[in-house]
mmCIF file with all atom_site columns, C-alpha atoms in Angstrom:
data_model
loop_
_atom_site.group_PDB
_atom_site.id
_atom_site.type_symbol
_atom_site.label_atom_id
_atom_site.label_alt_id
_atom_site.label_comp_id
_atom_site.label_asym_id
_atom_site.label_entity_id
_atom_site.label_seq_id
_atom_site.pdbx_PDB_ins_code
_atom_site.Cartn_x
_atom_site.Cartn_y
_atom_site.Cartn_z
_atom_site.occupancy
_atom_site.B_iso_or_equiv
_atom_site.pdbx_formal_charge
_atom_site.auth_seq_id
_atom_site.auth_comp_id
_atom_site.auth_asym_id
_atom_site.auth_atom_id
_atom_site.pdbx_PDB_model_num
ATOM 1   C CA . UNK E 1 1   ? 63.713  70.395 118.991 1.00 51.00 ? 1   UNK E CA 1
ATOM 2   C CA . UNK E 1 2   ? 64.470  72.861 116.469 1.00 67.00 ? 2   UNK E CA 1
ATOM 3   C CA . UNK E 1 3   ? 66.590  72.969 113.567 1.00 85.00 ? 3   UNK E CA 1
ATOM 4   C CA . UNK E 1 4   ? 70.090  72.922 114.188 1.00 87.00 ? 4   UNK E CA 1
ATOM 5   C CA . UNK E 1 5   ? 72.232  75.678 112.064 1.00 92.00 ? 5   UNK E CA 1
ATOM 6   C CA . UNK E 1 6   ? 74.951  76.419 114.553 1.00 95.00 ? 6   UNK E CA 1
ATOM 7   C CA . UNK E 1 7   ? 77.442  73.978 116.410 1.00 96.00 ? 7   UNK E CA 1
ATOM 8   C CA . UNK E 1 8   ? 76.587  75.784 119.282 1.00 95.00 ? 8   UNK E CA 1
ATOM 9   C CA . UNK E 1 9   ? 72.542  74.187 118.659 1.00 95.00 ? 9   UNK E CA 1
ATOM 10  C CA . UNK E 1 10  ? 74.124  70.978 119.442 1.00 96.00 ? 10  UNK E CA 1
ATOM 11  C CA . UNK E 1 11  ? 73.395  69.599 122.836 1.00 97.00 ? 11  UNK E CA 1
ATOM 12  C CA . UNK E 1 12  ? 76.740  67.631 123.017 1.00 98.00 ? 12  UNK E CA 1
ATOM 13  C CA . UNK E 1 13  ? 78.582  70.982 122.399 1.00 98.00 ? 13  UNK E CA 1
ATOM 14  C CA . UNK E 1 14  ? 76.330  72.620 124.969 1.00 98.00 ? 14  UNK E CA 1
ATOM 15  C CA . UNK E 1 15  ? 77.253  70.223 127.392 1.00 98.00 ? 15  UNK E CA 1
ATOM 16  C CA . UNK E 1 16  ? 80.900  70.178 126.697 1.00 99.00 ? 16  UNK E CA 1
ATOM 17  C CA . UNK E 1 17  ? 81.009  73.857 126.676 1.00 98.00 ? 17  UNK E CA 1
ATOM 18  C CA . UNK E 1 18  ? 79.430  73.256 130.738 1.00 98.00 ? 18  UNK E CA 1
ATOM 19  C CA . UNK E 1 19  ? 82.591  70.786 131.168 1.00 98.00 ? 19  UNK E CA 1
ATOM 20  C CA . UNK E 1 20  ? 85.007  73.192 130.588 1.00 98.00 ? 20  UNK E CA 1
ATOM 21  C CA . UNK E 1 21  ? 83.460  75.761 132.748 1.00 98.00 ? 21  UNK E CA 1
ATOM 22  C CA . UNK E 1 22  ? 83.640  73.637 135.497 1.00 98.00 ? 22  UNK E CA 1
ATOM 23  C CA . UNK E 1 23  ? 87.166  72.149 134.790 1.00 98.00 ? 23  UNK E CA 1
ATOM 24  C CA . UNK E 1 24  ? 87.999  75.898 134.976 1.00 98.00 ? 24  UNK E CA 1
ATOM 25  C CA . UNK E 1 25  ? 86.843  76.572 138.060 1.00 98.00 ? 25  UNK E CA 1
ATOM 26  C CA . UNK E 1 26  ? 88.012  73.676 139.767 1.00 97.00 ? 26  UNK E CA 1
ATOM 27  C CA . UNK E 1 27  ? 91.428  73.434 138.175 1.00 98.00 ? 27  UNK E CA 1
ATOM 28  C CA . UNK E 1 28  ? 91.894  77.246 139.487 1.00 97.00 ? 28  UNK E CA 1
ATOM 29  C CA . UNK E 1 29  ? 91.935  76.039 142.793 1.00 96.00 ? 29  UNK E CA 1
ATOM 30  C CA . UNK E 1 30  ? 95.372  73.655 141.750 1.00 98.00 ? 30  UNK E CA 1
ATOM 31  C CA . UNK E 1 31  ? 98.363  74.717 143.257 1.00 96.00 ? 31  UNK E CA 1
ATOM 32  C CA . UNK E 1 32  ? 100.410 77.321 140.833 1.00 95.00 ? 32  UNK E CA 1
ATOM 33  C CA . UNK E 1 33  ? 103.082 74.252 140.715 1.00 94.00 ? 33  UNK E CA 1
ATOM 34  C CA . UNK E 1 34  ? 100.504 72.374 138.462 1.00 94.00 ? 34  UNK E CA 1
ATOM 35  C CA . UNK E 1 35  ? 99.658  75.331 135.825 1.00 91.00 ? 35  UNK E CA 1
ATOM 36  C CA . UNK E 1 36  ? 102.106 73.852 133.072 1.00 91.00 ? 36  UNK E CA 1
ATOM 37  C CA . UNK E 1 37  ? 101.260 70.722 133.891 1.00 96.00 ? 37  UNK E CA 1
ATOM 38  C CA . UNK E 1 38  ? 97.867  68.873 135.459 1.00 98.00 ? 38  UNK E CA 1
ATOM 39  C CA . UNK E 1 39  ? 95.609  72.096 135.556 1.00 97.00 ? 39  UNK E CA 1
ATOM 40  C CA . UNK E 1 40  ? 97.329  73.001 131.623 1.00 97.00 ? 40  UNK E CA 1
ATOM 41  C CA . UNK E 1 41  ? 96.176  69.135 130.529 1.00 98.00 ? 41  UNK E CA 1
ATOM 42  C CA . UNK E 1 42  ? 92.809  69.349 131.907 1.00 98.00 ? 42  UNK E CA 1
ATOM 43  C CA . UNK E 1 43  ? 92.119  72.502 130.791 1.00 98.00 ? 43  UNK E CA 1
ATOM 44  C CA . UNK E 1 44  ? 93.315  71.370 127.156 1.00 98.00 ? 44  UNK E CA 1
ATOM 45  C CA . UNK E 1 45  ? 91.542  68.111 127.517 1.00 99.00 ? 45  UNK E CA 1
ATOM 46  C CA . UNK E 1 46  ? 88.511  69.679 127.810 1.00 99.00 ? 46  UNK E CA 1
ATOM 47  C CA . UNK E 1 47  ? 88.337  72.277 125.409 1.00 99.00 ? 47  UNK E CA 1
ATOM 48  C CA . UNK E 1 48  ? 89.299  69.792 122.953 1.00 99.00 ? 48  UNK E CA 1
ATOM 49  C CA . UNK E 1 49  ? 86.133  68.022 123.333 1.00 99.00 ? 49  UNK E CA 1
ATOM 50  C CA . UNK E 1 50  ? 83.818  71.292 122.967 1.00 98.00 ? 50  UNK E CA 1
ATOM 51  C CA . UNK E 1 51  ? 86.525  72.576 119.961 1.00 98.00 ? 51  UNK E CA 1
ATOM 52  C CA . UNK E 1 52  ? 86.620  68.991 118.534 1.00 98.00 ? 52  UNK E CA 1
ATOM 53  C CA . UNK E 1 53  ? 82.671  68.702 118.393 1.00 98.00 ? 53  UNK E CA 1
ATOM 54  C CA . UNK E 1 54  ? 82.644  72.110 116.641 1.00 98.00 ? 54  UNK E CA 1
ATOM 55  C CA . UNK E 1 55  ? 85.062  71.155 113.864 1.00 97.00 ? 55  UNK E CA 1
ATOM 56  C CA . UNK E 1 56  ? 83.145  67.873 113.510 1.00 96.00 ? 56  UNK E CA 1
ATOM 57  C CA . UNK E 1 57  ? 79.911  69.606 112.574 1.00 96.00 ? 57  UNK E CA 1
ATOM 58  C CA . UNK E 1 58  ? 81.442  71.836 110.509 1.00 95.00 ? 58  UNK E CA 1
ATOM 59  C CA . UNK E 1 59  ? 82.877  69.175 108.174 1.00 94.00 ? 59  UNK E CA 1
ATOM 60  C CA . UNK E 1 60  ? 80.836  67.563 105.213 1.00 91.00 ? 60  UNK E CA 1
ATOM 61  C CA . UNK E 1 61  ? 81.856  63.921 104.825 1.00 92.00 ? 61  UNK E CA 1
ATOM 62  C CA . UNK E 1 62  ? 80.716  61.321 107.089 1.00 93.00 ? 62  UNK E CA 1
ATOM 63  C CA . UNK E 1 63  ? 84.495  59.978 107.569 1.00 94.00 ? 63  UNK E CA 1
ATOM 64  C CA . UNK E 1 64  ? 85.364  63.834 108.523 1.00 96.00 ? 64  UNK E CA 1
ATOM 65  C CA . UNK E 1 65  ? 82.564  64.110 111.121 1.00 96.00 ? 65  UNK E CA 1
ATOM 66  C CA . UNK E 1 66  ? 83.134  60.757 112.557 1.00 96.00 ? 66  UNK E CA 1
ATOM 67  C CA . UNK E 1 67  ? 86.859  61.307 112.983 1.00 97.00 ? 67  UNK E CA 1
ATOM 68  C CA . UNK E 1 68  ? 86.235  64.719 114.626 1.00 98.00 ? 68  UNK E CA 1
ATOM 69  C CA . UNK E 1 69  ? 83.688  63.589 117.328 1.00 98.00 ? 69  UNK E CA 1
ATOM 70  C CA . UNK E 1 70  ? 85.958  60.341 117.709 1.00 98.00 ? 70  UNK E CA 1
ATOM 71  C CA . UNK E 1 71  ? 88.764  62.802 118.826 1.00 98.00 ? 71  UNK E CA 1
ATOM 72  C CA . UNK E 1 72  ? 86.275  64.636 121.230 1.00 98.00 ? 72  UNK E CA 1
ATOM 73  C CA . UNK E 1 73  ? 85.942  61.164 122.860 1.00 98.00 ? 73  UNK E CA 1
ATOM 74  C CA . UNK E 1 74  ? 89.817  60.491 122.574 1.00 98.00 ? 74  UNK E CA 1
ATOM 75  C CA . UNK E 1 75  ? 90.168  63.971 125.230 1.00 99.00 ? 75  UNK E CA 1
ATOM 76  C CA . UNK E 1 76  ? 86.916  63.266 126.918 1.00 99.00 ? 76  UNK E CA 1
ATOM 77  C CA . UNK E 1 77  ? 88.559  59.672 127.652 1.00 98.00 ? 77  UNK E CA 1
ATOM 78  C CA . UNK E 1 78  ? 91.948  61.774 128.991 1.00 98.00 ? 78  UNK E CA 1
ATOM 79  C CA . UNK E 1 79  ? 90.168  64.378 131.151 1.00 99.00 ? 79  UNK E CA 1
ATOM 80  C CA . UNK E 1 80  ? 88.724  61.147 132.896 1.00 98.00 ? 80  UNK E CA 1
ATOM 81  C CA . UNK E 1 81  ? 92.388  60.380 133.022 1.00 98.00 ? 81  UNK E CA 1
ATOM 82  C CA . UNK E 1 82  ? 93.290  62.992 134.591 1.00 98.00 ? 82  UNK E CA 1
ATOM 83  C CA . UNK E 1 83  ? 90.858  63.430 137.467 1.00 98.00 ? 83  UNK E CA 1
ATOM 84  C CA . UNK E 1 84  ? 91.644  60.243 138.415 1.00 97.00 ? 84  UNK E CA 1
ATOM 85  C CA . UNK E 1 85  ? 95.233  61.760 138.667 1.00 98.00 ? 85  UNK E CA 1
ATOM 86  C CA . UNK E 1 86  ? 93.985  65.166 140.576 1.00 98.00 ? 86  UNK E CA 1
ATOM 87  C CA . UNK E 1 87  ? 91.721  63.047 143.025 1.00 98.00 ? 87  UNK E CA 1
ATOM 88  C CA . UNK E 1 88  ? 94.895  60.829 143.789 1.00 98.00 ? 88  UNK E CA 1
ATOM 89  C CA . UNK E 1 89  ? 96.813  63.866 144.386 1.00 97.00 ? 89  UNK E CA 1
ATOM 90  C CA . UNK E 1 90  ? 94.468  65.309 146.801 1.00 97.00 ? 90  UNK E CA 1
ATOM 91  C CA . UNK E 1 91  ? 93.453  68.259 144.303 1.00 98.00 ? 91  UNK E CA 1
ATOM 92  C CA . UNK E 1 92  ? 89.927  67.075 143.811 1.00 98.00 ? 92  UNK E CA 1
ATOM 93  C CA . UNK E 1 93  ? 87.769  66.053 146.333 1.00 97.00 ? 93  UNK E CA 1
ATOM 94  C CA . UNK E 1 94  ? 84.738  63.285 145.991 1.00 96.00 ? 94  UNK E CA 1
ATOM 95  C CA . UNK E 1 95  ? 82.252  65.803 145.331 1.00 97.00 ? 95  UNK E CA 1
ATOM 96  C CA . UNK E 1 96  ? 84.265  67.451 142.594 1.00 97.00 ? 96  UNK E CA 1
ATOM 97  C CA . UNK E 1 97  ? 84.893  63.776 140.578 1.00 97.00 ? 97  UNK E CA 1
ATOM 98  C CA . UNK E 1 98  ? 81.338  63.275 141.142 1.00 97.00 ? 98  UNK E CA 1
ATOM 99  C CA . UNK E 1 99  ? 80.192  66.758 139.150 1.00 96.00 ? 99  UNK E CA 1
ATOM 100 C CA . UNK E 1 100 ? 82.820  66.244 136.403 1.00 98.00 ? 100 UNK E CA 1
ATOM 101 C CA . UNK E 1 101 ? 81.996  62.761 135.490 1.00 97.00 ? 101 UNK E CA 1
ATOM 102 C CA . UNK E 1 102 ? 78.620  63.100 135.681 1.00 98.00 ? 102 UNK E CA 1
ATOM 103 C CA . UNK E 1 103 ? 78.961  65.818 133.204 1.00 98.00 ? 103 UNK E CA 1
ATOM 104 C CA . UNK E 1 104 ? 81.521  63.350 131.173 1.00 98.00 ? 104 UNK E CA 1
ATOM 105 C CA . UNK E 1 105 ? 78.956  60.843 131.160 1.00 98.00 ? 105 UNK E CA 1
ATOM 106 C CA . UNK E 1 106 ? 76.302  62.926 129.744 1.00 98.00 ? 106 UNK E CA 1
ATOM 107 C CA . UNK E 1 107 ? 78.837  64.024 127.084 1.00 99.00 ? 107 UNK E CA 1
ATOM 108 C CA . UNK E 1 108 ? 80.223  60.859 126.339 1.00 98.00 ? 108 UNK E CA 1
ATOM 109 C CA . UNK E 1 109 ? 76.672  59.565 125.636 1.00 98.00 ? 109 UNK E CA 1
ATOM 110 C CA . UNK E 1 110 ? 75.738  62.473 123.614 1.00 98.00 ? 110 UNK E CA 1
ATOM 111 C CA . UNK E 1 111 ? 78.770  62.349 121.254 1.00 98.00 ? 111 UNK E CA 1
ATOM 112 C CA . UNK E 1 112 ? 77.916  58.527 120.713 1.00 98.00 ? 112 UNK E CA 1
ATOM 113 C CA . UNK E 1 113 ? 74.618  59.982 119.494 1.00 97.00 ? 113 UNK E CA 1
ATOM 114 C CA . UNK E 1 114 ? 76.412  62.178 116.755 1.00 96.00 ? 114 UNK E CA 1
ATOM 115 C CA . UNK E 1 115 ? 78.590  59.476 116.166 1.00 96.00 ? 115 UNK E CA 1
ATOM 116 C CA . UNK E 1 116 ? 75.251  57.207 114.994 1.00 96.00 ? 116 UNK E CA 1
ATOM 117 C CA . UNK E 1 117 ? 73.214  59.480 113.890 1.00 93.00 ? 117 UNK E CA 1
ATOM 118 C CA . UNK E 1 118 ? 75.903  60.340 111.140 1.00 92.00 ? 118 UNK E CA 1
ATOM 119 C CA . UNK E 1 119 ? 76.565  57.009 110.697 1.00 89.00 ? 119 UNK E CA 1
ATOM 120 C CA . UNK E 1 120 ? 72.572  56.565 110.176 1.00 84.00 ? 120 UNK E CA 1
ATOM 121 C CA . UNK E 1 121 ? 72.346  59.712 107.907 1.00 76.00 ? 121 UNK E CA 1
ATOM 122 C CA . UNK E 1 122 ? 74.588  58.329 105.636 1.00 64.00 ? 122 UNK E CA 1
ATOM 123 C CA . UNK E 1 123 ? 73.836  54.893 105.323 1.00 66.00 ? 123 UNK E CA 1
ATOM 124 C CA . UNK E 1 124 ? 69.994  55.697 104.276 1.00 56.00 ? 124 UNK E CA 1
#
């Protein structure tokens, strides 16, 4: 792997970035009643994580990154949240909460990485 210069470089981002494209797509399929409300959260939810990650990397002190990528996992843990909600409402079939959290899982995992490896950074 190269160097990484760019928040976009980062996998985790990469991947998040891929979350909200899909939460896009599938919440624009909601009924028009839901575009203040569950398709507006999930949306938010999920460009939170991908915004969140950015701002993390972007910060210097360990405390700084940590609490950014923390938050990433704070609307990562909502948008799980909130399929739940859209697959009780009928809005998201079994297929669709399959895609999105195995795409959350993949994130989730690779945000714990950043979380350690900053944690490991700055404890050597």
């Amino acid at each position: 792997m190269g160097k990484i210069h760019l928040f976009s470089d980062l996998n985790a981002w990469k991947e998040a970035y891929e979350l909200v494209i899909l939460v896009y797509k599938l919440t624009d399929k909601f009924p028009a009643k839901e575009n203040y409300a569950l398709t507006g959260q999930m949306r938010r939810s999920a460009v939170s994580i991908s915004s969140n990650i950015a701002e993390g990397f972007s910060r210097r002190g360990k405390r700084e990154k940590i609490l950014f990528y923390s938050t990433s996992l704070g609307s990562l843990t909502e948008l799980q949240s909130q399929v739940l909600i859209a697959k009780g409402v009928g809005y998201l079939s079994g297929e669709d909460v399959t895609a999105i959290n195995e795409r959350l899982t993949v994130v989730h995992k690779l945000i714990n990485g950043l979380i350690k490896g900053v944690t490991k950074l700055h404890n050597t």
